[in-house]
Coordinates of C-alpha atoms in Angstrom, one line a residue:
Chain A
M1 CA 26.6 -4.5 5.6
E2 CA 29.7 -2.7 4.3
T3 CA 29.5 0.9 3.3
S4 CA 30.5 0.1 -0.3
T5 CA 27.7 -2.5 -0.6
V6 CA 25.2 0.1 0.7
V7 CA 26.3 2.7 -1.7
V8 CA 26.1 0.3 -4.6
S9 CA 22.6 -1.0 -3.7
V10 CA 21.3 2.5 -3.0
F11 CA 22.6 3.6 -6.4
L12 CA 21.1 0.6 -8.2
F13 CA 17.8 1.1 -6.6
S14 CA 17.6 4.8 -7.3
I15 CA 18.4 3.9 -10.9
I16 CA 15.6 1.4 -10.9
A17 CA 13.2 3.9 -9.4
L18 CA 14.2 6.6 -11.9
V19 CA 13.8 4.2 -14.8
F20 CA 10.3 3.3 -13.6
M21 CA 9.3 7.0 -13.7
P22 CA 9.2 7.5 -17.5
I23 CA 8.1 4.0 -18.2
M24 CA 5.1 4.3 -15.9
T25 CA 3.8 7.3 -18.0
W26 CA 3.9 5.0 -21.0
V27 CA 2.2 2.1 -19.1
E28 CA -0.5 4.5 -18.0
R29 CA -1.2 5.8 -21.4
K30 CA -1.1 2.4 -23.2
Q31 CA -3.3 0.7 -20.6
S32 CA -5.9 3.5 -20.6
A33 CA -5.9 3.2 -24.4
L34 CA -6.4 -0.6 -24.1
M35 CA -9.3 -0.2 -21.7
Q36 CA -11.0 2.5 -23.8
D37 CA -10.5 0.6 -27.1
R38 CA -8.0 3.2 -28.5
I39 CA -4.5 2.8 -29.9
G40 CA -2.8 5.1 -27.5
A41 CA 0.4 7.1 -27.8
N42 CA 2.4 6.0 -30.9
R43 CA 3.2 9.1 -32.9
A44 CA 6.6 10.2 -31.5
E45 CA 9.5 8.8 -33.5
I46 CA 13.3 9.0 -33.8
F47 CA 14.4 8.2 -37.3
G48 CA 11.2 6.4 -38.0
I49 CA 11.5 4.2 -35.0
R50 CA 8.3 4.4 -33.0
A51 CA 8.9 1.5 -30.5
I52 CA 5.2 1.2 -29.7
G53 CA 5.1 4.6 -28.2
L54 CA 8.1 4.2 -25.9
I55 CA 9.6 7.4 -27.4
H56 CA 6.8 9.4 -25.8
P57 CA 8.3 9.6 -22.3
V58 CA 11.4 11.1 -23.9
T59 CA 9.5 13.7 -25.7
D60 CA 7.5 14.4 -22.5
A61 CA 10.6 15.0 -20.6
I62 CA 12.0 17.4 -23.2
K63 CA 8.7 19.2 -23.2
M64 CA 8.6 19.5 -19.4
F65 CA 12.2 20.7 -19.2
T66 CA 11.8 23.4 -21.9
K67 CA 8.6 24.9 -20.6
E68 CA 8.5 28.2 -18.9
D69 CA 8.7 27.8 -15.1
V70 CA 6.1 30.2 -13.7
I71 CA 6.3 31.4 -10.2
P72 CA 3.2 33.4 -9.3
T73 CA 3.4 36.8 -7.5
G74 CA 2.9 36.5 -3.8
A75 CA 4.2 33.0 -3.7
N76 CA 6.6 31.8 -1.1
R77 CA 9.5 31.3 -3.5
F78 CA 11.5 28.9 -1.4
L79 CA 8.7 26.6 -0.5
H80 CA 7.3 26.8 -4.1
A81 CA 10.7 25.5 -5.4
I82 CA 11.3 22.8 -2.8
C83 CA 7.8 21.2 -2.6
P84 CA 8.1 19.0 -5.8
F85 CA 11.2 17.5 -4.3
I86 CA 9.6 16.8 -0.9
A87 CA 6.9 15.1 -2.9
V88 CA 9.1 12.9 -5.0
V89 CA 12.1 12.0 -2.9
P90 CA 10.2 10.0 -0.1
A91 CA 8.7 7.9 -2.8
I92 CA 12.1 6.9 -4.1
V93 CA 13.7 6.3 -0.8
S94 CA 10.8 4.0 0.3
F95 CA 12.3 1.3 -1.9
A96 CA 15.2 1.0 0.5
V97 CA 13.5 -1.5 2.9
I98 CA 11.6 -3.5 0.3
P99 CA 13.2 -7.0 -0.2
Y100 CA 13.2 -8.3 -3.7
G101 CA 14.7 -11.6 -2.7
G102 CA 16.2 -13.5 0.2
S103 CA 19.9 -13.9 1.1
Y104 CA 22.1 -16.1 -1.1
T105 CA 25.7 -17.4 -0.7
A106 CA 27.8 -18.2 -3.7
W107 CA 31.6 -18.5 -4.1
G108 CA 32.2 -17.3 -0.5
S109 CA 30.3 -14.0 -0.7
S110 CA 26.8 -13.5 0.3
W111 CA 24.1 -11.2 -1.1
S112 CA 21.1 -9.9 0.7
L113 CA 18.6 -8.5 -1.8
V114 CA 17.5 -5.5 0.2
V115 CA 19.2 -2.2 0.7
A116 CA 18.4 -1.6 4.4
D117 CA 17.2 -4.6 6.4
L118 CA 15.6 -2.5 9.2
D119 CA 14.0 -4.0 12.3
Y120 CA 11.0 -1.6 11.8
G121 CA 10.8 -2.0 8.1
V122 CA 7.2 -1.3 7.4
L123 CA 7.1 1.6 9.9
Y124 CA 9.9 3.2 7.9
I125 CA 7.8 3.3 4.8
F126 CA 4.9 4.7 6.8
A127 CA 7.1 7.4 8.3
I128 CA 8.6 8.3 5.0
G129 CA 5.2 8.4 3.5
S130 CA 4.0 10.8 6.1
I131 CA 6.8 13.2 5.2
A132 CA 5.7 13.0 1.5
A133 CA 2.4 14.6 2.6
Y134 CA 4.2 17.8 3.3
G135 CA 5.2 18.2 -0.4
S136 CA 1.5 18.3 -1.4
I137 CA 0.2 20.3 1.6
L138 CA 2.8 23.0 1.3
A139 CA 2.6 23.1 -2.5
G140 CA -0.9 24.3 -2.4
W141 CA -0.2 26.9 0.2
A142 CA 3.1 28.2 -1.3
G143 CA 1.5 29.1 -4.6
N144 CA -0.7 31.8 -3.0
N145 CA -3.8 30.5 -4.7
N146 CA -7.2 29.8 -3.2
W147 CA -7.8 26.6 -5.2
G148 CA -4.4 25.4 -4.1
M149 CA -5.3 26.2 -0.6
L150 CA -8.4 24.1 -0.8
G151 CA -6.4 21.3 -2.3
S152 CA -3.9 21.5 0.6
I153 CA -6.7 21.3 3.2
R154 CA -8.1 18.3 1.5
V155 CA -4.6 16.6 1.2
A156 CA -4.0 17.2 4.9
A157 CA -7.4 15.8 6.0
Q158 CA -7.1 12.8 3.6
M159 CA -3.5 11.9 4.6
L160 CA -4.3 12.1 8.3
S161 CA -7.4 10.0 8.0
Y162 CA -6.0 7.2 5.9
E163 CA -2.7 6.9 7.6
V164 CA -4.6 5.6 10.6
S165 CA -6.4 2.8 8.9
M166 CA -3.3 2.0 6.8
G167 CA -1.2 1.5 9.9
I168 CA -3.8 -0.4 11.9
S169 CA -4.9 -2.7 9.0
V170 CA -1.5 -4.4 8.8
V171 CA -1.2 -5.0 12.6
G172 CA -2.9 -8.4 12.1
L173 CA 0.0 -9.4 9.8
F174 CA 2.6 -8.4 12.3
M175 CA 0.8 -10.4 15.0
I176 CA 0.8 -13.5 12.8
Y177 CA 4.4 -13.2 11.6
G178 CA 5.7 -11.7 14.8
T179 CA 8.0 -9.2 13.1
L180 CA 8.0 -5.9 11.3
R181 CA 11.1 -6.7 9.3
L182 CA 10.1 -7.1 5.7
T183 CA 12.7 -9.8 4.9
D184 CA 11.5 -11.9 7.8
I185 CA 7.9 -11.5 6.6
G186 CA 9.1 -12.6 3.2
V187 CA 10.8 -15.7 4.6
A188 CA 7.7 -16.6 6.7
Q189 CA 5.5 -16.5 3.6
Q190 CA 7.5 -19.3 2.0
E191 CA 6.0 -21.7 4.5
T192 CA 2.7 -23.7 4.1
F193 CA 0.1 -24.4 6.7
R194 CA -1.8 -27.7 7.1
L195 CA -5.4 -26.5 7.0
L196 CA -6.9 -29.7 8.4
G197 CA -4.3 -30.1 11.2
F198 CA -7.1 -29.8 13.8
V199 CA -8.5 -33.1 12.7
E200 CA -5.5 -34.9 14.1
H201 CA -5.6 -32.8 17.2
F202 CA -9.2 -33.9 18.0
G203 CA -8.3 -37.5 17.2
W204 CA -10.5 -37.9 14.2
A205 CA -7.6 -39.1 12.2
T206 CA -4.2 -40.6 13.0
A207 CA -1.2 -38.3 12.7
G208 CA 0.3 -38.1 9.3
T209 CA -2.8 -39.1 7.4
A210 CA -2.4 -38.5 3.7
W211 CA -5.5 -36.4 3.0
V212 CA -4.8 -34.2 6.0
D213 CA -1.3 -33.6 4.7
F214 CA -2.6 -33.0 1.2
I215 CA -4.5 -29.9 1.9
K216 CA -2.0 -27.2 2.6
I217 CA -2.3 -23.4 2.1
P218 CA 0.7 -21.1 1.6
L219 CA 1.2 -18.7 4.5
W220 CA 0.6 -15.6 2.3
G221 CA -0.7 -12.4 3.8
A222 CA -3.5 -12.4 1.2
I223 CA -4.8 -15.8 2.4
L224 CA -4.4 -15.2 6.1
Q225 CA -5.6 -11.6 6.1
P226 CA -7.9 -11.1 3.1
L227 CA -10.0 -8.3 4.5
P228 CA -7.0 -6.2 5.7
M229 CA -5.5 -6.6 2.3
F230 CA -8.3 -4.7 0.8
I231 CA -8.4 -2.2 3.6
F232 CA -4.7 -1.6 3.2
L233 CA -5.0 -1.3 -0.6
A234 CA -7.8 1.2 -0.3
A235 CA -6.0 3.2 2.4
I236 CA -2.7 3.3 0.6
L237 CA -4.4 4.2 -2.7
A238 CA -6.0 7.1 -0.9
E239 CA -2.5 8.1 0.4
N240 CA -1.3 8.2 -3.1
K241 CA -4.1 10.7 -4.1
R242 CA -4.7 9.0 -7.5
P243 CA -8.3 8.4 -8.8
P244 CA -10.7 7.4 -7.3
F245 CA -9.3 9.2 -4.3
D246 CA -8.1 12.3 -6.1
T247 CA -10.3 14.8 -4.4
P248 CA -7.3 17.0 -3.5
E249 CA -6.7 17.7 -7.2
G250 CA -10.3 17.1 -8.4
E251 CA -10.1 19.1 -11.6
S252 CA -13.8 19.5 -12.0
E253 CA -14.2 21.1 -8.6
I254 CA -11.0 22.8 -7.6
V255 CA -9.2 23.1 -11.0
A256 CA -6.0 21.2 -10.2
G257 CA -5.9 21.4 -6.4
Y258 CA -2.6 21.6 -4.7
F259 CA -0.3 21.7 -7.8
I260 CA -2.4 24.3 -9.6
E261 CA 0.5 26.9 -9.6
Y262 CA 3.1 24.6 -11.0
S263 CA 4.3 24.3 -14.5
G264 CA 7.1 22.6 -16.4
M265 CA 9.2 20.0 -14.7
K266 CA 8.1 21.0 -11.2
F267 CA 4.6 19.9 -12.3
G268 CA 6.2 16.8 -13.9
L269 CA 7.8 15.9 -10.6
F270 CA 4.4 15.7 -8.8
T271 CA 3.2 13.3 -11.4
A272 CA 6.4 11.4 -11.3
G273 CA 6.2 11.1 -7.5
E274 CA 2.7 9.7 -7.8
L275 CA 3.8 7.2 -10.5
V276 CA 6.8 6.1 -8.4
E277 CA 4.5 5.7 -5.5
V278 CA 2.4 3.3 -7.6
V279 CA 5.4 1.1 -7.9
V280 CA 6.2 1.4 -4.2
I281 CA 2.6 0.5 -3.3
S282 CA 2.8 -2.5 -5.6
A283 CA 6.1 -3.6 -4.1
L284 CA 4.9 -3.2 -0.6
M285 CA 1.6 -5.1 -1.3
A286 CA 3.7 -7.9 -2.9
A287 CA 6.1 -8.0 0.0
L288 CA 3.4 -8.0 2.7
F289 CA 0.4 -9.8 1.2
L290 CA 1.5 -11.7 -2.0
G291 CA 4.3 -13.7 -0.5
G292 CA 7.2 -11.4 -1.6
W293 CA 9.6 -13.4 -3.8
S294 CA 8.0 -16.8 -2.9
I295 CA 6.3 -19.3 -5.3
P296 CA 3.4 -21.1 -3.7
Y297 CA 4.1 -24.7 -2.6
L298 CA 7.7 -24.3 -3.7
P299 CA 9.9 -22.9 -0.8
E300 CA 13.2 -21.4 -1.7
T301 CA 15.2 -24.0 0.1
A302 CA 13.6 -26.7 -2.2
I303 CA 14.5 -24.6 -5.2
I304 CA 18.1 -24.2 -4.1
G305 CA 18.3 -27.9 -3.1
G306 CA 16.9 -29.1 -6.5
L307 CA 19.2 -26.8 -8.5
S308 CA 22.2 -27.8 -6.4
E309 CA 21.9 -31.4 -7.6
L310 CA 22.0 -30.1 -11.2
F311 CA 24.5 -27.2 -11.1
G312 CA 26.2 -27.3 -7.7
P313 CA 25.5 -25.0 -4.8
N314 CA 27.1 -21.8 -6.1
L315 CA 25.3 -21.7 -9.4
A316 CA 22.1 -22.9 -7.7
N317 CA 22.2 -19.9 -5.4
V318 CA 22.7 -17.5 -8.3
L319 CA 19.9 -19.1 -10.2
A320 CA 17.6 -19.0 -7.2
M321 CA 18.4 -15.3 -6.8
I322 CA 17.5 -14.6 -10.4
I323 CA 14.2 -16.6 -10.1
A324 CA 13.3 -14.7 -6.8
V325 CA 13.9 -11.3 -8.4
H326 CA 11.8 -12.3 -11.4
V327 CA 9.0 -13.7 -9.3
F328 CA 8.9 -10.5 -7.2
F329 CA 8.9 -8.2 -10.1
A330 CA 6.2 -10.2 -11.9
K331 CA 4.0 -9.7 -8.8
V332 CA 4.9 -6.0 -8.8
L333 CA 3.9 -5.6 -12.5
A334 CA 0.6 -7.5 -11.9
L335 CA -0.2 -5.1 -9.1
I336 CA 0.7 -2.1 -11.1
F337 CA -1.6 -3.3 -13.8
F338 CA -4.3 -3.8 -11.2
Q339 CA -3.8 -0.3 -9.8
M340 CA -4.1 1.1 -13.3
L341 CA -7.3 -0.8 -13.8
I342 CA -8.7 0.9 -10.7
R343 CA -7.5 4.3 -11.8
W344 CA -9.2 4.1 -15.2
S345 CA -12.4 2.4 -14.0
L346 CA -13.8 4.1 -10.9
P347 CA -15.2 7.6 -10.8
R348 CA -13.9 10.1 -8.2
F349 CA -15.3 9.9 -4.6
R350 CA -16.9 13.0 -3.2
Y351 CA -14.9 14.7 -0.5
D352 CA -17.3 13.7 2.3
Q353 CA -17.5 10.1 0.9
V354 CA -13.7 9.9 1.2
M355 CA -13.9 11.0 4.8
N356 CA -16.8 8.6 5.6
L357 CA -15.0 5.7 4.0
G358 CA -11.8 6.3 6.0
W359 CA -13.2 6.9 9.4
K360 CA -16.5 5.1 9.5
I361 CA -15.8 1.9 7.4
L362 CA -12.1 1.2 7.1
L363 CA -11.0 2.2 10.6
P364 CA -13.6 0.1 12.6
L365 CA -13.1 -2.8 10.2
S366 CA -9.3 -2.8 10.7
I367 CA -9.6 -2.5 14.5
A368 CA -12.1 -5.4 14.5
N369 CA -9.6 -7.4 12.5
I370 CA -7.0 -7.0 15.2
V371 CA -9.4 -8.4 17.8
V372 CA -10.4 -11.3 15.5
T373 CA -6.8 -12.1 14.5
G374 CA -5.7 -12.1 18.1
F375 CA -8.5 -14.5 19.0
V376 CA -7.7 -16.8 16.1
I377 CA -4.0 -16.8 17.0
L378 CA -4.8 -17.9 20.5
L379 CA -7.1 -20.6 19.2
V380 CA -4.5 -22.0 16.8
A381 CA -1.9 -21.9 19.5
E382 CA -4.3 -23.8 21.8
I383 CA -5.0 -26.4 19.1
T384 CA -1.5 -27.0 17.9
G385 CA -0.2 -26.8 21.4
Chain B
M1 CA 29.5 12.1 22.5
G2 CA 28.6 11.6 26.2
I3 CA 25.4 12.2 28.1
W4 CA 26.4 15.8 28.7
D5 CA 26.1 16.9 25.1
Y6 CA 22.7 15.4 24.7
Q7 CA 21.5 17.0 28.0
V8 CA 22.8 20.4 26.9
V9 CA 20.9 20.1 23.6
A10 CA 17.8 19.1 25.5
A11 CA 18.2 22.0 27.9
I12 CA 18.7 24.5 25.1
L13 CA 15.6 23.2 23.3
F14 CA 13.6 23.3 26.5
M15 CA 14.6 26.9 27.2
I16 CA 13.7 28.0 23.7
G17 CA 10.3 26.4 24.3
V18 CA 9.8 28.2 27.6
L19 CA 10.8 31.4 26.0
G20 CA 8.4 30.9 23.2
V21 CA 5.5 30.3 25.6
L22 CA 6.3 33.3 27.7
T23 CA 7.0 35.8 24.9
R24 CA 5.0 34.9 21.9
R25 CA 1.4 36.0 21.8
N26 CA 0.2 33.8 18.9
I27 CA -1.6 30.9 20.6
I28 CA -0.8 28.4 17.9
V29 CA 3.0 29.2 18.1
M30 CA 2.7 29.0 21.9
F31 CA 1.2 25.6 21.5
M32 CA 4.1 24.5 19.2
C33 CA 6.5 25.7 21.8
I34 CA 4.9 23.4 24.3
E35 CA 5.4 20.6 21.9
L36 CA 9.0 21.6 21.6
M37 CA 9.4 21.4 25.4
L38 CA 7.9 18.0 25.4
N39 CA 10.4 16.9 22.8
A40 CA 13.3 18.3 24.7
A41 CA 12.2 16.3 27.7
N42 CA 11.9 13.2 25.4
L43 CA 15.5 13.7 24.3
S44 CA 16.6 13.9 27.9
L45 CA 14.7 10.7 28.8
I46 CA 16.0 8.8 25.8
S47 CA 19.6 9.8 26.5
F48 CA 19.3 8.7 30.1
S49 CA 17.6 5.4 28.9
R50 CA 20.7 4.9 26.8
L51 CA 23.0 5.8 29.6
W52 CA 21.6 3.1 32.0
G53 CA 20.8 0.6 29.3
N54 CA 17.3 0.6 30.7
L55 CA 14.1 0.7 28.5
D56 CA 11.9 2.5 31.0
G57 CA 12.9 5.9 29.6
Q58 CA 11.8 4.9 26.2
I59 CA 8.4 3.7 27.5
F60 CA 8.0 7.1 29.2
V61 CA 8.6 8.7 25.9
F62 CA 5.8 6.7 24.3
M63 CA 3.5 8.0 27.0
V64 CA 4.7 11.6 26.3
I65 CA 4.0 11.1 22.6
V66 CA 0.5 9.8 23.4
V67 CA -0.2 12.7 25.7
A68 CA 1.1 15.1 23.1
A69 CA -1.1 13.7 20.4
V70 CA -4.2 13.9 22.6
E71 CA -3.2 17.4 23.7
V72 CA -2.8 18.6 20.1
A73 CA -6.2 17.1 19.1
V74 CA -8.0 18.8 21.9
G75 CA -6.0 22.0 21.9
L76 CA -6.5 22.6 18.2
A77 CA -10.2 21.9 18.5
I78 CA -10.3 24.6 21.2
M79 CA -8.4 26.9 18.9
I80 CA -10.8 26.3 16.1
S81 CA -13.8 27.2 18.3
L82 CA -11.8 30.2 19.6
V83 CA -11.3 31.6 16.1
R84 CA -14.9 30.9 15.2
N85 CA -16.2 32.8 18.3
R86 CA -13.7 35.7 18.6
D87 CA -11.8 35.7 15.3
T88 CA -8.4 36.0 16.8
V89 CA -5.4 33.8 17.7
N90 CA -3.8 36.4 19.9
I91 CA -3.8 35.4 23.5
E92 CA -4.1 39.1 24.7
D93 CA -7.6 39.3 23.1
T94 CA -9.0 36.3 24.9
S95 CA -8.9 37.8 28.4
L96 CA -12.6 37.6 29.2
L97 CA -11.9 35.8 32.5
K98 CA -9.2 38.3 33.6
W99 CA -9.9 41.0 36.1
Chain C
M1 CA 31.1 10.0 12.1
E2 CA 28.9 9.9 15.2
Q3 CA 30.3 13.3 16.3
I4 CA 29.6 14.9 12.9
L5 CA 26.0 13.5 12.9
F6 CA 25.5 14.7 16.4
Y7 CA 26.7 18.3 15.7
V8 CA 24.8 18.5 12.4
F9 CA 21.5 17.3 13.7
S10 CA 21.6 18.9 17.2
G11 CA 22.6 22.2 15.5
L12 CA 19.7 21.8 13.0
A13 CA 17.3 21.1 15.9
I14 CA 18.4 24.2 17.8
L15 CA 18.4 26.4 14.7
S16 CA 15.0 25.4 13.7
A17 CA 13.7 25.8 17.3
I18 CA 15.1 29.4 17.2
G19 CA 13.4 29.8 13.8
L20 CA 10.1 28.8 15.5
L21 CA 10.7 31.3 18.2
V22 CA 11.6 34.4 16.2
N23 CA 9.2 33.8 13.2
V24 CA 6.4 36.4 13.6
R25 CA 5.3 36.6 10.0
N26 CA 3.4 33.5 9.4
T27 CA 2.4 30.4 11.3
V28 CA 3.1 28.0 8.4
N29 CA 6.8 28.7 8.5
A30 CA 6.7 28.2 12.3
A31 CA 5.1 24.8 11.8
L32 CA 7.8 24.0 9.2
S33 CA 10.6 24.9 11.7
L34 CA 8.9 22.5 14.1
V35 CA 9.0 19.7 11.6
V36 CA 12.7 20.2 10.9
C37 CA 13.3 20.2 14.7
M38 CA 11.3 16.9 15.1
L39 CA 13.1 15.2 12.3
S40 CA 16.5 16.1 13.6
L41 CA 15.5 14.9 17.1
A42 CA 14.3 11.6 15.5
V43 CA 17.9 11.2 14.1
L44 CA 19.3 11.9 17.6
F45 CA 16.9 9.3 19.0
I46 CA 18.1 6.7 16.5
M47 CA 21.7 7.5 17.3
L48 CA 20.9 6.7 20.9
H49 CA 19.6 3.2 19.9
A50 CA 16.0 4.2 20.3
E51 CA 15.1 3.2 16.7
F52 CA 11.5 2.4 17.3
V53 CA 10.9 5.7 19.2
G54 CA 12.7 7.6 16.5
V55 CA 10.5 6.2 13.8
L56 CA 7.4 6.8 15.9
Q57 CA 8.6 10.4 16.4
V58 CA 8.6 10.8 12.6
M59 CA 5.3 9.1 12.2
V60 CA 3.4 10.8 15.0
Y61 CA 5.0 14.2 15.4
A62 CA 6.0 15.0 11.8
G63 CA 3.3 12.8 10.2
A64 CA 0.3 13.6 12.3
I65 CA 0.8 16.4 14.9
V66 CA 2.4 19.0 12.7
V67 CA 0.1 18.1 9.7
L68 CA -2.8 18.8 12.1
F69 CA -1.2 22.1 13.0
L70 CA -0.9 23.0 9.3
F71 CA -4.4 21.8 8.6
V72 CA -5.8 24.1 11.3
V73 CA -3.6 27.1 10.2
M74 CA -4.8 26.7 6.7
L75 CA -8.4 26.0 7.7
L76 CA -8.4 29.2 9.8
N77 CA -6.6 31.0 7.0
L78 CA -4.2 32.9 9.3
R79 CA -2.3 35.3 7.1
G80 CA -1.5 38.4 9.2
G81 CA -4.8 40.2 9.9
N82 CA -6.3 38.3 12.8
M83 CA -2.9 37.4 14.4
G84 CA -2.7 40.6 16.4
A85 CA 0.3 42.5 17.8
E86 CA 3.4 40.6 18.9
S87 CA 5.8 43.2 20.2
Q88 CA 6.8 43.3 23.8
P89 CA 10.5 44.2 23.8
V90 CA 11.0 44.3 27.5
L91 CA 9.5 40.9 28.1
K92 CA 11.5 39.5 25.3
L93 CA 14.8 40.9 26.6
V94 CA 14.2 39.7 30.2
G95 CA 12.9 36.4 29.0
G96 CA 15.9 35.9 26.7
A97 CA 18.3 36.7 29.5
V98 CA 16.6 34.4 31.9
A99 CA 16.5 31.6 29.3
V100 CA 20.2 31.9 28.5
G101 CA 21.1 32.1 32.2
A102 CA 19.1 29.0 33.0
T103 CA 20.6 27.0 30.1
V104 CA 24.2 27.9 31.2
K105 CA 23.3 27.0 34.7
L106 CA 21.9 23.6 33.6
A107 CA 24.9 22.9 31.4
T108 CA 27.4 23.7 34.2
L109 CA 25.4 21.7 36.7
L110 CA 26.0 18.6 34.7
D111 CA 29.6 19.5 33.8
R112 CA 31.4 16.9 36.0
P113 CA 32.6 13.4 35.4
L114 CA 29.5 11.4 34.3
K115 CA 28.8 7.8 33.9
P116 CA 29.8 6.5 30.4
W117 CA 27.2 4.8 28.2
A118 CA 26.1 1.4 29.4
D119 CA 26.9 -1.7 27.4
I120 CA 23.7 -2.7 25.6
D121 CA 22.8 -5.7 23.6
P122 CA 21.9 -5.3 20.0
E123 CA 18.2 -6.0 20.8
F124 CA 18.0 -2.8 22.9
G125 CA 15.2 -0.5 21.6
T126 CA 13.9 -2.9 18.9
V127 CA 10.2 -3.3 18.4
A128 CA 10.2 -6.8 19.9
H129 CA 12.1 -5.6 23.0
I130 CA 9.8 -2.6 23.6
G131 CA 6.7 -4.7 22.9
R132 CA 7.8 -7.3 25.5
V133 CA 8.4 -4.6 28.2
F134 CA 5.2 -2.7 27.2
Y135 CA 2.8 -5.7 27.5
T136 CA 4.2 -7.0 30.7
D137 CA 5.6 -4.4 33.1
Y138 CA 3.7 -1.4 31.7
M139 CA 0.4 -3.1 30.8
L140 CA -1.7 -0.7 33.0
A141 CA 0.1 2.4 31.6
F142 CA -0.6 1.1 28.1
Q143 CA -4.3 0.7 28.7
V144 CA -4.6 4.0 30.4
A145 CA -2.9 5.6 27.3
G146 CA -5.6 3.9 25.2
V147 CA -8.4 5.4 27.4
L148 CA -6.7 8.8 27.2
L149 CA -6.6 8.6 23.4
L150 CA -10.3 7.7 23.3
A151 CA -11.2 10.6 25.6
G152 CA -9.1 12.9 23.4
I153 CA -10.9 11.8 20.2
V154 CA -14.3 12.4 21.8
A155 CA -13.3 15.8 23.2
A156 CA -11.9 17.0 19.9
V157 CA -15.0 16.0 18.0
I158 CA -17.3 17.7 20.5
L159 CA -15.2 20.8 20.6
A160 CA -14.8 21.3 16.9
K161 CA -18.5 20.7 16.1
R162 CA -20.3 23.8 15.1
E163 CA -23.3 23.1 17.3
I164 CA -24.1 20.2 19.5
D165 CA -27.6 18.8 18.9

């Protein structure tokens, strides 16, 4: 990719990430209100325009920026200042490898709807996510506060524990698709799989029988690897430290945990980082397990082919691109909604329960999944020859 | 940027690591310096792997990373029990076997 | 571009390593210097077409090993007090002189016409390439590494336990 294209796409995606930040606070408030049978934020207004509470993020930002920035005595001033940024920047740059569409050619130029199409795409997100842990760990230590210190220890333990099961749970997917590149995984999920193909193999039906062809399943991660999907979701939610995995900040036990000594916009950045990470998690889940930008039973080549007959190849590509982006973001929004449901429904785990869940349940299950997946892949290869 | 530059960086990092292990008395910092030496060796291996266009050096780095991870897990466990028993991380205070 | 990146990140690696060496006040800062060093080295790895190793370096060293260091430092609450004396001026001077001498010697040893970089295909160092080599030529080493990890886990659990029942 040319440098100018990279710059443009990086810029665009940072803008998207930054736009998501304030909107997510509104989504969170409105959805909790919906779930608890309240009206939710609707009081802030500009010249009488209330816009169903959408003004609230603006007032929030003004409030955060004008608050006093307290730096406690005995704090490590440099680390105290830099930690919120270590927490928020990795969340934003994680978007770089997430594909929100395939590649399209129109009028001689081609677009690939991903900023950086890396060979080790998923690992990049894991690596960046592990850097984000430093923001929280050091934040609690830098503030020179014992509650913060307890929060830091909890963050460190939780991050280490769940990184393992998060990484291992998706290995099954990589074995099936044979790649770590997120665009390739997206393309692979466009395909369908004939579930009853083995019937023909054993000679119980002639090749090309209608009812054998009729039952097809999309090759989505969610269908091929349902258990790892839940393991991955649990692990990545724990990495994000939001309820029900918010023991590091558990306000009823250790007051506010690692960001106890933060105020003003520095505090706001921690919250913003968490909310952007919610979007990253949704996008990653959509790209890995929910077929990326694909529509079940309607591969992109068929869409482009059908539209080409109506509008010609150039316009068809552009339309397919628009459809792909919309499908992808619809999935992302649904997953954001789902995460908010979890956040407002489940009570907080106890600290030892968090550790038990990570090491004694999720990790053995995800390792067992690798073995089973390998066995099934060999079996399928044997049958289909 | 030839192989020489990378080797010099690796050598400097390795020497800093050696110096740390020899002069520092905080056992955790000494441990970090060992990690630094392993990393310097990794840089050297990877630059030679690039020089010959051969993947064996990178495989070796994987093994070093595995060994480093195990070493850290065991070593830090030893340090925790050391601090529990003697309440110190200074290597001079843990000289029970010295005579 | 490559030159600038090389000088920036190797300089950063060396500076942070020196930071690790001379920092006597607290161990958390030393761990942070180590992280900066690891991350700069990861950039150098990626510049040498070892992308997978570079990402693994970030994941394992920065993401796990140094976090473990920080975890232990915070768990033991090492803030001065029980760290003990550090000062040994003679040893430091001698050690520093020897280290500088050895580095210069190493650098001059290699200072002669050296082989240029080999031509490599774009697949070099990708996940697929490494996987293929790992699961064929180095299968035994891979399995031994697995056993080593298992032994490490068991040993760490036993050692860190307060009392063995």
